[in-house]
XYZ file of C-alpha atoms in Angstrom:
204
model
C 43.012 22.311 -38.625
C 42.467 19.839 -36.453
C 40.214 17.197 -37.567
C 39.000 14.438 -34.687
C 37.499 11.079 -35.143
C 34.050 11.123 -33.613
C 32.288 8.011 -35.124
C 32.636 6.144 -31.687
C 30.941 8.517 -29.435
C 28.062 9.407 -31.924
C 27.549 5.604 -32.382
C 28.114 4.975 -28.459
C 25.262 8.334 -28.158
C 23.357 6.324 -30.920
C 23.383 3.131 -28.756
C 22.312 4.892 -25.769
C 19.501 6.250 -27.118
C 18.321 3.208 -28.506
C 18.741 1.792 -24.945
C 16.188 4.833 -23.419
C 13.898 4.228 -26.052
C 13.524 0.816 -25.660
C 13.526 1.123 -21.727
C 10.381 3.538 -22.401
C 8.747 1.464 -24.919
C 8.730 -1.432 -22.047
C 7.800 1.012 -19.320
C 4.507 2.016 -21.131
C 3.372 -1.607 -22.144
C 4.053 -2.690 -18.257
C 0.229 -3.200 -16.688
C 0.635 -1.340 -13.609
C 0.538 2.501 -13.582
C 3.936 3.568 -13.731
C 5.853 7.247 -12.951
C 9.150 8.966 -12.727
C 10.389 12.090 -11.049
C 13.907 13.760 -11.798
C 16.382 14.651 -9.536
C 14.598 18.207 -8.338
C 11.206 16.301 -7.425
C 9.516 17.161 -10.859
C 7.355 14.768 -12.236
C 8.641 13.885 -15.780
C 7.057 10.535 -16.840
C 3.385 8.899 -16.429
C 2.870 5.570 -18.730
C 0.183 4.295 -20.447
C -1.427 2.476 -17.390
C -1.513 5.291 -15.278
C -3.143 7.394 -18.227
C -5.310 4.852 -18.608
C -6.387 4.590 -14.779
C -6.830 8.288 -14.221
C -8.263 9.029 -17.990
C -6.339 12.033 -18.146
C -3.512 13.494 -20.890
C -0.023 12.820 -20.237
C 0.676 17.099 -20.145
C -2.498 17.042 -17.447
C -0.353 14.996 -15.203
C 3.316 15.936 -15.714
C 5.518 18.543 -12.960
C 2.603 18.953 -10.348
C -0.208 17.911 -12.880
C -0.866 14.661 -11.249
C -1.661 15.573 -7.579
C -5.159 16.881 -8.664
C -6.177 13.475 -9.212
C -5.221 12.368 -5.255
C -8.359 12.763 -3.131
C -8.517 16.245 -1.354
C -8.372 14.380 2.580
C -4.725 12.854 1.271
C -3.069 15.146 -0.969
C -1.238 17.296 2.010
C -0.240 14.040 3.841
C 0.685 12.518 0.120
C 3.091 15.234 -0.812
C 4.527 15.612 2.810
C 5.332 12.046 2.566
C 6.651 12.475 -1.093
C 8.696 15.101 -0.094
C 10.188 13.601 3.030
C 11.445 10.973 1.274
C 12.906 12.573 -1.921
C 14.980 14.665 0.528
C 16.612 11.561 2.291
C 16.647 9.715 -0.623
C 14.715 6.648 0.714
C 12.213 4.060 -0.500
C 8.499 5.170 0.531
C 5.459 2.967 0.745
C 2.180 4.969 0.433
C -1.475 4.380 0.681
C -4.029 7.207 -0.854
C -6.806 8.000 -3.042
C -6.277 8.625 -6.651
C -9.464 9.191 -8.403
C -10.467 7.056 -11.752
C -11.306 7.134 -14.783
C -14.912 6.800 -13.875
C -15.202 9.540 -11.423
C -14.668 7.293 -7.925
C -11.564 7.564 -6.234
C -9.860 4.145 -5.346
C -7.308 3.188 -2.941
C -3.974 2.370 -4.455
C -0.453 2.102 -2.761
C 2.548 3.461 -4.288
C 6.045 1.781 -4.341
C 8.555 4.228 -4.788
C 12.566 4.024 -5.273
C 15.535 6.531 -5.379
C 17.250 5.645 -8.925
C 20.758 6.587 -9.933
C 22.913 7.058 -12.801
C 25.732 5.245 -14.225
C 28.084 7.564 -12.514
C 26.340 7.233 -9.305
C 24.416 10.063 -8.904
C 20.877 10.704 -7.632
C 18.470 10.482 -10.785
C 15.112 10.947 -9.210
C 12.814 8.089 -8.162
C 10.705 5.435 -10.129
C 6.844 4.318 -8.470
C 4.489 1.813 -9.267
C 1.200 1.794 -8.319
C -1.420 -0.878 -6.941
C -4.940 -1.081 -6.794
C -6.416 -2.205 -3.743
C -9.421 -0.981 -3.256
C -11.277 -4.594 -3.106
C -8.869 -5.786 -0.319
C -9.658 -2.686 1.513
C -13.551 -3.098 0.787
C -13.093 -6.824 2.004
C -10.674 -5.781 5.094
C -13.853 -3.619 5.573
C -16.234 -5.809 5.275
C -14.230 -8.499 7.794
C -14.349 -6.008 10.604
C -17.821 -5.189 10.207
C -18.524 -8.816 10.606
C -16.104 -9.273 13.291
C -17.891 -6.149 15.097
C -21.151 -7.912 14.632
C -19.872 -11.239 15.821
C -18.130 -9.977 19.119
C -21.771 -8.257 19.982
C -23.517 -11.085 19.245
C -20.912 -13.165 21.767
C -21.299 -10.446 24.050
C -25.277 -10.661 24.335
C -25.401 -14.219 23.843
C -27.539 -15.985 27.030
C -25.009 -18.826 27.054
C -21.797 -19.606 28.183
C -19.269 -18.842 25.245
C -15.408 -19.513 25.983
C -12.647 -20.219 23.941
C -9.075 -21.370 24.491
C -5.888 -21.750 22.026
C -3.799 -24.656 21.434
C -2.242 -24.232 24.651
C -4.992 -24.418 26.553
C -5.059 -21.124 27.540
C -8.220 -18.701 27.556
C -8.807 -16.159 24.747
C -12.590 -15.766 25.131
C -14.915 -15.720 28.192
C -18.091 -14.051 27.522
C -20.455 -12.023 30.435
C -22.832 -15.392 29.994
C -19.863 -17.414 31.117
C -19.137 -14.754 34.190
C -22.339 -15.395 35.644
C -22.449 -19.040 35.154
C -19.089 -19.898 36.496
C -18.421 -17.043 38.495
C -15.340 -15.895 37.101
C -14.785 -12.564 36.205
C -13.389 -12.186 32.778
C -9.846 -10.721 33.784
C -9.924 -13.382 36.369
C -9.753 -16.338 33.185
C -8.093 -14.454 30.178
C -4.519 -15.747 29.357
C -4.422 -18.846 32.122
C -5.579 -22.342 31.397
C -9.093 -23.256 31.019
C -10.312 -23.007 34.453
C -13.255 -25.652 33.705
C -11.379 -28.738 33.025
C -10.746 -29.139 37.134
C -14.427 -29.230 37.957
C -14.922 -31.731 35.142
C -12.615 -33.612 36.741
C -13.761 -33.321 40.218
C -16.859 -34.262 39.247
C -18.110 -38.230 40.802
C -18.312 -40.529 38.226
C -21.788 -42.868 37.750
């Protein structure tokens, strides 16, 4: 009969288990939605913030269940990007629409990174999701405002010009073309053509 003292080994296992439990408790309390996938690409973990965002039970999200929450128009692109990143072991930044618990779709940006075990073996991926719906709406509103402004500038009956700090022309509307006789293509990116005319006028 041969006996081996494995007390130290058991204590090490216990300490590792407690450390893992502590890390998972931290992830569960993290304010942003988080997920984790194993080395085979199976999604094995979603934190409380993710579940609160989607309003779904953890069992429904695991493995490929979370795909159901991705907008149908974004799903194929999203999954292809994840598969490519997993195959290449590369970080991924991906924007897509994810269904919110209120039934609407929110634009999110998903930052994910490959993770490695202490023995340096690939252990899967971990990702963090940020809701950027408000920012996208603000960007869309700004684009609409800019389009309206551009339309007003083009239709204005008076000459509207703009110049940068170097004096180069950046804007020359149709009224400016009619009034001063220079086509937009002749003046954009060049020094203000009005200055010589002003300087050549006789002084009183």
